[in-house]
Coordinates of C-alpha atoms in Angstrom, one line a residue:
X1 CA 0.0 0.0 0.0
X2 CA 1.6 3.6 -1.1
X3 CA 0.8 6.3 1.2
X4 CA 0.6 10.1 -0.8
X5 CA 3.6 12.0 0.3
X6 CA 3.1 15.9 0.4
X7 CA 5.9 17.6 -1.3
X8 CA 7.7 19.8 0.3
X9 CA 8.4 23.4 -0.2
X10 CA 11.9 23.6 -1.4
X11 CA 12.3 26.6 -4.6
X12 CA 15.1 29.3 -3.1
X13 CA 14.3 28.3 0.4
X14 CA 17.0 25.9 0.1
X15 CA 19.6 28.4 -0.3
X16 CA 19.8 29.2 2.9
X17 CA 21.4 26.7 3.9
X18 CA 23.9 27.0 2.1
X19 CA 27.0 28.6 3.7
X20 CA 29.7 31.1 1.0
X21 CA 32.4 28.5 1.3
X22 CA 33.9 30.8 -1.1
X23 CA 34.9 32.9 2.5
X24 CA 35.9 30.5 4.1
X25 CA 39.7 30.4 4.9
X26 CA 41.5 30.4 8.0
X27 CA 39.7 33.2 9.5
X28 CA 37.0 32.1 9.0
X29 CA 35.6 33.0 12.7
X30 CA 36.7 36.5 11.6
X31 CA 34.3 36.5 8.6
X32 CA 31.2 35.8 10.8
X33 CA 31.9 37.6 14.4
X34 CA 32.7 40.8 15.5
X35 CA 36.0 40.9 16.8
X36 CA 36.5 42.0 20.6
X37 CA 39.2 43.5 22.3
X38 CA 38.4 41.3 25.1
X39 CA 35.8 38.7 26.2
X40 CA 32.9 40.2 28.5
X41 CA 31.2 37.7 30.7
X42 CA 27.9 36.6 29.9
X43 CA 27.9 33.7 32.0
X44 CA 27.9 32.9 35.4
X45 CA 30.6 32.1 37.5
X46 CA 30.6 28.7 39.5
X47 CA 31.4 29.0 43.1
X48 CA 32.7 25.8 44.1
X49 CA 33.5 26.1 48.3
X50 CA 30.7 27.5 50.9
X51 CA 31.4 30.2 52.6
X52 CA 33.0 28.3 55.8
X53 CA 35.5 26.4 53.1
X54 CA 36.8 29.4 51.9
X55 CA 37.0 31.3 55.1
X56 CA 39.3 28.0 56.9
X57 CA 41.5 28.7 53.2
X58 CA 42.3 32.1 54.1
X59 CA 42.5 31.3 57.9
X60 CA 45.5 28.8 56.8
X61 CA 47.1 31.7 54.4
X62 CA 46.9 34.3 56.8
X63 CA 49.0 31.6 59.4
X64 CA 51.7 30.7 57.0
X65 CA 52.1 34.5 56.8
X66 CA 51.7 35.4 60.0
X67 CA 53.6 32.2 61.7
X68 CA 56.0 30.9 59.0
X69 CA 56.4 34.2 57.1
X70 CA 58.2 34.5 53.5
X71 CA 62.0 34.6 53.2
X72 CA 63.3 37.8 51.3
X73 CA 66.7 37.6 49.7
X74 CA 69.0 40.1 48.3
X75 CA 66.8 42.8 47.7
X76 CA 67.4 45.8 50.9
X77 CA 65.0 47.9 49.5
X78 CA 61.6 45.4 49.2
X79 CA 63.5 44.8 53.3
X80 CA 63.0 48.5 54.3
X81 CA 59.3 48.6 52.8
X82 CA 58.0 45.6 54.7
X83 CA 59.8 46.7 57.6
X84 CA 58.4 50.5 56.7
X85 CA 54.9 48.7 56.5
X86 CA 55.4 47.2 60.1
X87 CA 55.6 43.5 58.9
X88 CA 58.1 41.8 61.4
X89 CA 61.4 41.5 59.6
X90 CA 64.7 39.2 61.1
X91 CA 67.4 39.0 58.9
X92 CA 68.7 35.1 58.7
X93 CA 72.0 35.5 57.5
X94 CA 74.0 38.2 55.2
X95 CA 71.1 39.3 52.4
X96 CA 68.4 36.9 53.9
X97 CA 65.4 37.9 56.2
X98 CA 62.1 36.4 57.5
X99 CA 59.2 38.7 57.0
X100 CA 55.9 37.9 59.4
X101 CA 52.8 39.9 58.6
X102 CA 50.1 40.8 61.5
X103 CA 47.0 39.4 61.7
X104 CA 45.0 41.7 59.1
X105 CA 47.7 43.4 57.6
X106 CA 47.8 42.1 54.3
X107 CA 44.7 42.7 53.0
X108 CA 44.9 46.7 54.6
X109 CA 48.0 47.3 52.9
X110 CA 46.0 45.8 49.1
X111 CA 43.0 48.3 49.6
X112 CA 45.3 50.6 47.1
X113 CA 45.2 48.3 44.6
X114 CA 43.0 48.4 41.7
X115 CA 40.0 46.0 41.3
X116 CA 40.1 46.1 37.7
X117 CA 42.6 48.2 35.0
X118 CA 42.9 48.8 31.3
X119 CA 45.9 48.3 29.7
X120 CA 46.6 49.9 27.0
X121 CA 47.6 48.9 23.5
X122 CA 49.1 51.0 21.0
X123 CA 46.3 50.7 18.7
X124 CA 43.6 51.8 21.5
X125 CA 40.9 49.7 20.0
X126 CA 42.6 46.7 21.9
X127 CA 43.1 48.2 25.2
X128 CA 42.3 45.6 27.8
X129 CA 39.9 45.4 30.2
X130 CA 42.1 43.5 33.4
X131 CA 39.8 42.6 35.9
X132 CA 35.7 42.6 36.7
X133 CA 33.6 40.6 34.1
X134 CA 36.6 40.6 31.3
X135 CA 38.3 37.9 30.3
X136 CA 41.7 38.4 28.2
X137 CA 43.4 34.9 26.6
X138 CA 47.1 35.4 25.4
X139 CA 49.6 33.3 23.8
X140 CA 51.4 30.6 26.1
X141 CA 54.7 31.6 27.8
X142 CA 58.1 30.6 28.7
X143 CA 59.2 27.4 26.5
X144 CA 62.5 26.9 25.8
X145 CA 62.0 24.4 22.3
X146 CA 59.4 25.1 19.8
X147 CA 58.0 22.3 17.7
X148 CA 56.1 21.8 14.6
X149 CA 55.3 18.2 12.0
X150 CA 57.8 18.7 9.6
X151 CA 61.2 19.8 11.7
X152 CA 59.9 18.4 15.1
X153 CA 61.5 20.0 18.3
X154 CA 64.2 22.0 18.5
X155 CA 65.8 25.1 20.3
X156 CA 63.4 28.1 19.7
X157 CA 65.2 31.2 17.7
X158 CA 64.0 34.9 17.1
X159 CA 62.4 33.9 13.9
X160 CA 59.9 31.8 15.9
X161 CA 59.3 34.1 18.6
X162 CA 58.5 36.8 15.5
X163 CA 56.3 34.0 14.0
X164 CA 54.2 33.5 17.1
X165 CA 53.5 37.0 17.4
X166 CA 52.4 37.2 14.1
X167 CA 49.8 34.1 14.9
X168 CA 48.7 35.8 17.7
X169 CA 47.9 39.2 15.7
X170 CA 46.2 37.5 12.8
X171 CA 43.5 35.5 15.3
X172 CA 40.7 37.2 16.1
X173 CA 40.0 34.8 19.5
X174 CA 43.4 35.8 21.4
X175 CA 43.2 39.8 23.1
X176 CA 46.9 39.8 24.2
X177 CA 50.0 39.4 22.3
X178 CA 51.5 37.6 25.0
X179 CA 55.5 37.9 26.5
X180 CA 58.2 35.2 25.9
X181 CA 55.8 32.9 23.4
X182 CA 59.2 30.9 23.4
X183 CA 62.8 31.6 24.3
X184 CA 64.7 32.8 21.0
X185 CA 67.7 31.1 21.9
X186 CA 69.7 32.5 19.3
X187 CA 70.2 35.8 20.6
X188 CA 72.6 36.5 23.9
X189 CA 70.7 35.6 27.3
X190 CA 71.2 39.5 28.2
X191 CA 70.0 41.4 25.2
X192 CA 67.4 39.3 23.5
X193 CA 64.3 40.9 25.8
X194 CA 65.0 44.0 23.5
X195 CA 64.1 42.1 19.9
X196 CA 61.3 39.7 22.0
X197 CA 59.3 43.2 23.3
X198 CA 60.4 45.1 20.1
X199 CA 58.6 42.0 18.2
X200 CA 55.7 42.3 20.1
X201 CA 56.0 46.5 19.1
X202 CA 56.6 45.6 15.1
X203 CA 54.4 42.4 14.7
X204 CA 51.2 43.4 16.7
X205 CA 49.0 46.2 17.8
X206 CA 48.0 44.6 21.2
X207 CA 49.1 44.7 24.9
X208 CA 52.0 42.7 25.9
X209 CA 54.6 41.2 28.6
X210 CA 57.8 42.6 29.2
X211 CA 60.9 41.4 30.6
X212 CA 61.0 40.1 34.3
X213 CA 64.2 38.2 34.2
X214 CA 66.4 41.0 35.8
X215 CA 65.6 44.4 37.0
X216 CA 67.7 46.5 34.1
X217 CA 65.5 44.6 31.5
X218 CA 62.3 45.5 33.4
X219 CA 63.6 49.0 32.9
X220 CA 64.4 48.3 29.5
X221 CA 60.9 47.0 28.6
X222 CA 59.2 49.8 30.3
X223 CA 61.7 52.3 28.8
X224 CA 60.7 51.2 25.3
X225 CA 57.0 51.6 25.9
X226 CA 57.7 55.4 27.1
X227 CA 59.6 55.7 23.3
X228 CA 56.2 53.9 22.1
X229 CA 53.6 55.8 24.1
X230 CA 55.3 58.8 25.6
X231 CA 56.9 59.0 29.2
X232 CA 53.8 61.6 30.4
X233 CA 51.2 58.9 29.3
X234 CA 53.4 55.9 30.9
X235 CA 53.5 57.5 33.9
X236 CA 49.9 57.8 34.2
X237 CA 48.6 54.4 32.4
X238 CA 49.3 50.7 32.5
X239 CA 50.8 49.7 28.8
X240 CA 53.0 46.8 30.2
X241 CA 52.9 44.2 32.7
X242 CA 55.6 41.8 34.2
X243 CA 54.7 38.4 34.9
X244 CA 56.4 37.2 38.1
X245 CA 57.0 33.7 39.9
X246 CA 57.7 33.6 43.2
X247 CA 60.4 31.1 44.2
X248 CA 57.7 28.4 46.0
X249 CA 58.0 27.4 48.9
X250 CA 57.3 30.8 50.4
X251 CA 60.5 32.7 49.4
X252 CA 60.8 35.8 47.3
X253 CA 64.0 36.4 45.7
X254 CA 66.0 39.3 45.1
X255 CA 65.5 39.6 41.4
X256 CA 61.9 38.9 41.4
X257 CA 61.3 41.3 44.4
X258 CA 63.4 44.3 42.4
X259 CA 61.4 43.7 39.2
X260 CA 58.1 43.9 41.3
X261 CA 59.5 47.4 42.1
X262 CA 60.6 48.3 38.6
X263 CA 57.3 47.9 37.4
X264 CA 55.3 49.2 40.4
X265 CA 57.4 52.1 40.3
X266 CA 56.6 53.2 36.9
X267 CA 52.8 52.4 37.5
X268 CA 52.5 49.6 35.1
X269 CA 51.1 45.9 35.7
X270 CA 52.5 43.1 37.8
X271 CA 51.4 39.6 37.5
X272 CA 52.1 37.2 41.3
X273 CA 52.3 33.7 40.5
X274 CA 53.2 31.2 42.6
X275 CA 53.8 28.3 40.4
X276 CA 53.1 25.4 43.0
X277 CA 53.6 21.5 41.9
X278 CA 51.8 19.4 44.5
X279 CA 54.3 17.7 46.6
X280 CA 57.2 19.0 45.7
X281 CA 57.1 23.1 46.3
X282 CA 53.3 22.7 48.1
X283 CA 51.0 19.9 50.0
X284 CA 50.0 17.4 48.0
X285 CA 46.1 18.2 48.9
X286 CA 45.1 20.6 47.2
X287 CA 43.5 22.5 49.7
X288 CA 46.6 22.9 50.9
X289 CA 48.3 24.7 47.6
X290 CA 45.4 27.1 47.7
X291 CA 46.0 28.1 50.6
X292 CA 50.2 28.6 50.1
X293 CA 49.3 30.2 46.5
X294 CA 47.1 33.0 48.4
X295 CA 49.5 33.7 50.8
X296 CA 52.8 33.5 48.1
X297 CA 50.2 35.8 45.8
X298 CA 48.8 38.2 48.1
X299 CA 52.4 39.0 49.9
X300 CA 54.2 39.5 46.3
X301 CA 51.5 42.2 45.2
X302 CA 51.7 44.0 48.4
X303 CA 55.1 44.8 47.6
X304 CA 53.8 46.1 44.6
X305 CA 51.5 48.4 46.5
X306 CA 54.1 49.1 49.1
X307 CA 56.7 50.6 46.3
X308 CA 53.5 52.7 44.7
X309 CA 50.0 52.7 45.9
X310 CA 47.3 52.0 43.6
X311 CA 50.1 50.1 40.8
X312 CA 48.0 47.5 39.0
X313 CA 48.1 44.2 40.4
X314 CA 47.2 40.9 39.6
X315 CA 46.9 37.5 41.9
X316 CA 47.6 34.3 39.9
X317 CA 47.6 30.4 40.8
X318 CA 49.7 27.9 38.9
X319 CA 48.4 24.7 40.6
X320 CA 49.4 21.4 39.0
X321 CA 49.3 17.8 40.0
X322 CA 52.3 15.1 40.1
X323 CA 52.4 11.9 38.9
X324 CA 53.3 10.0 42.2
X325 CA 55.5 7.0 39.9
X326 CA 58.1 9.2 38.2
X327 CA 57.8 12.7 40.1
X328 CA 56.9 14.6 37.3
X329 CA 54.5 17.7 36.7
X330 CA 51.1 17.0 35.4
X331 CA 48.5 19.0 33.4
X332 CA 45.4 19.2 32.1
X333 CA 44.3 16.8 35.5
X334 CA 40.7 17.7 38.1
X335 CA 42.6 18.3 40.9
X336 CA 43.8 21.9 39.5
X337 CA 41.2 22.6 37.5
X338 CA 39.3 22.2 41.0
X339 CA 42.0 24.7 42.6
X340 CA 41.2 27.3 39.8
X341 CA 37.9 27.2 40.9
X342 CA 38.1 28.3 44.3
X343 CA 41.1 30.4 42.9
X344 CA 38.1 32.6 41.3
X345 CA 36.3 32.6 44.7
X346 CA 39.2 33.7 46.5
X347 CA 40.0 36.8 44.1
X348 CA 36.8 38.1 44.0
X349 CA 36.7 38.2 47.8
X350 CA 40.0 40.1 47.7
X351 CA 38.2 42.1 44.8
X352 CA 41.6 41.6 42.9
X353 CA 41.9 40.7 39.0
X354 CA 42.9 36.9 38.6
X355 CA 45.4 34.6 36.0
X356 CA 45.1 31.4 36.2
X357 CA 44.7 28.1 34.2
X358 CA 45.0 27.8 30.6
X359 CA 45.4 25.0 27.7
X360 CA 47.9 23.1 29.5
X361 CA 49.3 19.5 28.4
X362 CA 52.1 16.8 29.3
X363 CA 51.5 15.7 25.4
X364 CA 53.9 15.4 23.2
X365 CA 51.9 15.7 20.2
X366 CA 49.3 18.0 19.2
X367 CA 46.9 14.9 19.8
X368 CA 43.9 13.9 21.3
X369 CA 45.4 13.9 24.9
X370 CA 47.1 17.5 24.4
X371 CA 43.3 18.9 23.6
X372 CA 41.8 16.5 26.3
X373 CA 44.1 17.6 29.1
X374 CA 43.6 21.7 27.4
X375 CA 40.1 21.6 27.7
X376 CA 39.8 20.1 31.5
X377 CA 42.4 22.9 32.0
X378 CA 40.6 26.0 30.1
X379 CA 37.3 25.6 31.5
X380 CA 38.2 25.9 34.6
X381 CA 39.5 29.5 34.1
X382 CA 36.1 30.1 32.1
X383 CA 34.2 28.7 34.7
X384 CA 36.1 30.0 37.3
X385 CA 36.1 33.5 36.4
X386 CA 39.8 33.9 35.0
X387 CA 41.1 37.6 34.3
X388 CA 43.9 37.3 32.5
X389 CA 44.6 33.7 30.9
X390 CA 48.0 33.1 30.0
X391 CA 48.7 30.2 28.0
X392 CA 45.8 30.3 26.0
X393 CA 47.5 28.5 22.9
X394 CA 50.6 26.6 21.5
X395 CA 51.3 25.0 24.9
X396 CA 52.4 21.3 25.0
X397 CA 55.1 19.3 26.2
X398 CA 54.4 20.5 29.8
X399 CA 55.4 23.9 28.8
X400 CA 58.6 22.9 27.3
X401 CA 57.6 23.3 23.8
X402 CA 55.7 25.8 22.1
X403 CA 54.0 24.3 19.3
X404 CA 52.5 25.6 16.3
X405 CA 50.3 23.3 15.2
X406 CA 48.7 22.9 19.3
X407 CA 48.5 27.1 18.5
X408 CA 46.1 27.0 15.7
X409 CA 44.2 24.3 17.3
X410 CA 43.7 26.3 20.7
X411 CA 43.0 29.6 19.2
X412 CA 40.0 27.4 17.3
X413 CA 38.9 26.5 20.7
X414 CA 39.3 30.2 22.0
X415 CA 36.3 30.7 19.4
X416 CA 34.4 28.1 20.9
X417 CA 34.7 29.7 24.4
X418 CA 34.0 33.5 23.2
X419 CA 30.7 31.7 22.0
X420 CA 30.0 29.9 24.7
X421 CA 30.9 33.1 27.2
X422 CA 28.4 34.6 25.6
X423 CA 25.4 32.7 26.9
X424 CA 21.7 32.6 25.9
X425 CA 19.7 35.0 25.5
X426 CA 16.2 34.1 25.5
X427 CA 13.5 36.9 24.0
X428 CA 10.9 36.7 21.5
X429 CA 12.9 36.6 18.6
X430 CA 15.4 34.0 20.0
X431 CA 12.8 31.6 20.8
X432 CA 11.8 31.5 17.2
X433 CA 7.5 30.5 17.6
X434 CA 7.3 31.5 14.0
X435 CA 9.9 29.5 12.9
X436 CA 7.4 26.8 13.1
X437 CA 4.7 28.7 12.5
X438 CA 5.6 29.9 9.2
X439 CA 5.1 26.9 7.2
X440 CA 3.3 24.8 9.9
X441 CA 4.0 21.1 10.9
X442 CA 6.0 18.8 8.9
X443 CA 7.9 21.5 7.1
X444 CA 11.9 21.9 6.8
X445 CA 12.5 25.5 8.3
X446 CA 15.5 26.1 5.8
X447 CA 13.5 28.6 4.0
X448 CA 11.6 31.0 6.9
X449 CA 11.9 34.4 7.7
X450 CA 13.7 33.4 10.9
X451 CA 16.1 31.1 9.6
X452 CA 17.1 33.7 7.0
X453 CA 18.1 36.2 9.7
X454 CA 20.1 34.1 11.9
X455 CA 21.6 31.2 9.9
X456 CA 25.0 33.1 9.8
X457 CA 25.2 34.0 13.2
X458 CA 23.0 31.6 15.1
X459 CA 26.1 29.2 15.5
X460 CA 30.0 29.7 15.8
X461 CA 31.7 28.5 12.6
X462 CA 35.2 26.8 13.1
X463 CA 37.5 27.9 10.9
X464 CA 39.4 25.1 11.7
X465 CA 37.3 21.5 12.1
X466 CA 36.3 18.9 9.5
X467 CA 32.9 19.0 9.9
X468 CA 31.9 17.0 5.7
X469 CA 30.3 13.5 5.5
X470 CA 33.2 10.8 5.9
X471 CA 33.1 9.9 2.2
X472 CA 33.8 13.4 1.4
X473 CA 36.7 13.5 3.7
X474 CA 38.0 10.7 2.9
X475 CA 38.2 11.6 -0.9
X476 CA 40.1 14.9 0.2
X477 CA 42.6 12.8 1.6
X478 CA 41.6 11.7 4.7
X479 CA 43.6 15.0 6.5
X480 CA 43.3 14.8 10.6
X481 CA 43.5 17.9 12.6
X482 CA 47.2 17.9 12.7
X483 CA 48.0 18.2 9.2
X484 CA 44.8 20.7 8.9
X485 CA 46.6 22.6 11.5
X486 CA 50.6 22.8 10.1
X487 CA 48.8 24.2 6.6
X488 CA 46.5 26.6 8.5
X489 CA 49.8 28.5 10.9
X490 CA 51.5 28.4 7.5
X491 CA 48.8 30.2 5.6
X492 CA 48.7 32.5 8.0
X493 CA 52.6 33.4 8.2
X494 CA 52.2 33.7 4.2
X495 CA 49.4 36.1 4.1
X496 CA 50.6 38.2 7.3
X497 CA 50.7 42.2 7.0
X498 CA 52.4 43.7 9.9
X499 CA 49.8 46.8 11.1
X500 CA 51.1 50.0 11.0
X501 CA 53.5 51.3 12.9
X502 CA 55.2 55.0 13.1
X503 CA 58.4 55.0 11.2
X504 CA 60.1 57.4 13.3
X505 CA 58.9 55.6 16.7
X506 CA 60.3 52.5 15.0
X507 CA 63.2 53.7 14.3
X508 CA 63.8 55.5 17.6
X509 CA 63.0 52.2 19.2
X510 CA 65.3 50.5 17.1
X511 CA 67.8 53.3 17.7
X512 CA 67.9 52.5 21.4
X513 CA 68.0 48.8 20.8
X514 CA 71.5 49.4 19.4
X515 CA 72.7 51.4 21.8
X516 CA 71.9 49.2 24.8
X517 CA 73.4 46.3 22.7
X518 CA 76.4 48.3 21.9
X519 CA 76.9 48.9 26.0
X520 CA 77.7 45.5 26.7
X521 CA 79.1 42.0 26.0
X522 CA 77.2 39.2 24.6
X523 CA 75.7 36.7 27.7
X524 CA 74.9 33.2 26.9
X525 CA 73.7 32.2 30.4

């Protein structure tokens, strides 16, 4: 028995389905969303601890500060401020003192600092929101080897470091160009924080790093941005910031403690990071390394405030895991995605902008376990209420190696999250009754007024995933997500414009490069 099958409206309707794959590239994202300086919240924040929890957290910070104290070396002048401040100071030995804060006295001395800042980028349209309901994702930070499928690993080089800036600019899901994207190992130890922030200068129009690794080059960074910006509008705005570890367990070294003061001096940004491995540098539990990364955190920015009131400041928490066999860091695992969680609790008590988390991985590869591990890592800053996320792409190797292929394939994910940060809006139009009631039951809705409106912005578009039929795929070539990804970075490299730049800045900034080169002997270590 044949049963009469109404047809169905089809005529032009069906175009609108149909996406211009003529746009689409490796920007694509680009071609369908506006691009944002920054992220702004649209989602809630998931508080993880009751009230009582978090309360016995700070309890145990405010102890190790009050009972163990931090050790200061070789730095006399963060010394005189504590001691200035009325912290309880014993020197140890030659260059060495204890510093014990009073009940209280910690968070009196951070009510100067700022509970959000903008950072400004030379092309104002990206100046950054640090702090409140913003979130800004910059490149990862710090690896010595860089990596990609057709030379493998090897020693980073200036050429890298130039390239990774030039990723970061062309994406329209990272805010921040970043600081050391990877260590150019080519150029001498003592001058190559010169080229790395005049890259950042040349390549990109965002906010950046500078150098932290000794105080001169502090100076140096911040000296560069007063060529850039002027020394007046330095001296009154944040346009850098210096991203500082403290030496964990509860010990803040001389060079770190004189960089804090470089930067605070000149009223520009300080980032306070305790970078705590679970059982090694902090308790295992991780209740535990919460509660030493508040009180390692909180102490390093009120130096900050100490050297100048009201310098921007930011708390941070590096929490990762062990593997209990070998002794080795792990990323990517619960346990610290839980800690970034309460992390985001704990700074908005203190009402203080917050780094934490990003797309972390042991992998070696830019594999399924390197964007497993990322993921459990990046939503906890999302969900936590992250800041300022550094080491929002190209991380893998546990940090070791920056890799481009991982980079294109976590700046694809960046997309995903600005979407999902968005949330849902739910009005009239958005719940789309006449979508249905257009044609009425049984009809395809490819053709209605509401589908036409919102089928190229209803979704986010991945520039980057394979999303065709298997057998369509599979007659391409049967290309995975790595090899989409080396031929996506190098796409972008080819078709990279550099945005404009002031040719006498440029060359006033290059003209002071050479003379601090010219002052001094290579350093290879």
């Amino acid at each position: 028995m044949t049963q009469d099958v109404k047809p169905r409206r089809r005529s032009a309707r069906r175009s609108a389905g149909r996406a211009d794959r003529g746009a689409r590239s490796a920007k694509t994202g680009e071609n369908l969303h506006l691009r944002v300086p920054y992220i702004t919240r649209g989602i809630p924040t998931f508080d993880l601890l009751n009230e009582g929890s978090l309360e016995r957290i700070e309890a145990t910070a405010e102890r190790l500060l009050c009972e163990i104290g931090i050790e200061l070396r070789d730095d006399h002048e963060a010394m005189r401020l504590f001691k200035e401040a009325r912290a309880d100071v014993h020197e140890q030995s030659e260059g060495i003192w204890r510093v014990k804060f009073h009940p209280g006295q910690i968070r009196e001395i951070l009510q100067t600092a700022p509970e959000t800042f903008i950072q400004h980028a030379r092309n104002p349209a990206n100046n950054v929101q640090i702090g409140g309901d913003a979130m800004v994702l910059a490149p990862a930070y710090g690896s010595p080897f860089v990596m990609d499928l057709d030379e493998g690993r090897r020693y980073g080089t200036i050429k890298d470091f130039r390239n990774f800036v030039k990723l970061a600019q062309s994406s329209p899901w990272l805010h921040h160009s970043g600081g050391t994207i990877c260590e150019p190992t080519d150029v001498p130890v003592n001058k190559r924080h010169l080229d790395m922030v005049h890259a950042h200068i040349r390549y990109s129009d965002r906010a950046f790093l500078g150098s932290i690794t000794a105080p001169e080059r502090a100076a140096d960074s911040i000296e560069m941005c007063r060529i850039l910006f002027g020394a007046d509008f330095v001296d009154q705005n944040c346009v850098i910031m210096g991203n500082f570890n403290t030496t964990s367990p509860l010990v803040l070294d001389g060079v770190t403690a004189a960089g804090i003061r470089t930067y605070a001096a000149a009223n520009q940004g300080s980032i306070h990071l305790p970078f705590l491995l679970g059982g090694a540098v902090s308790p295992l539990t991780m209740a535990g390394s919460i509660a030493q990364c508040l009180a390692e955190t909180l102490s390093s920015c009120a130096l900050a405030q100490l050297t100048r009131p009201g310098a921007p400041v930011v708390m941070a928490g590096f929490l990762s895991s062990m593997s209990l066999r070998s002794g080795s860091p792990t990323f990517g695992t619960p346990e610290p995605a839980l800690g970034s969680l309460v992390m985001g609790q704990l700074s908005r008590r203190w009402k203080t902008p917050l780094r934490c988390a990003g797309n972390f991985s042991t992998s070696k590869r830019p594999d399924g376990q390197a964007m497993q591990q990322a993921m459990m890592s990046m939503m906890s800053a999302v969900q936590g209420g992250a800041n300022y996320v550094l080491h929002s792409a190209g991380f893998l190797d546990g940090l070791l190696s920056m890799s481009y292929e991982k980079f294109m394939m976590d700046v694809d994910m960046c997309g995903a999250l600005h979407a999902y940060m968005k949330g849902l809006a739910v009005t009239e139009e958005t719940l789309g009754f006449e979508a249905l009631a257009q044609f009425g039951p049984g009809e395809h809705l490819f053709g209605t007024d509401h589908t036409l409106r919102h089928y190229q912005t209803a979704y986010w578009d991945s520039g980057f995933n394979d999303d065709q039929p298997f057998e369509t795929w599979d007659e391409q070539g049967s290309v995975d997500a790595a090899a989409r990804a080396n031929a996506q970075w190098k796409q972008v490299l080819n078709d990279f414009e550099a945005p404009y730049l002031d040719i006498a800045k440029d060359q006033a900034l290059l003209d002071f490069i050479d003379r601090k080169k010219a002052s001094m002997p290579d350093a290879w270590y």
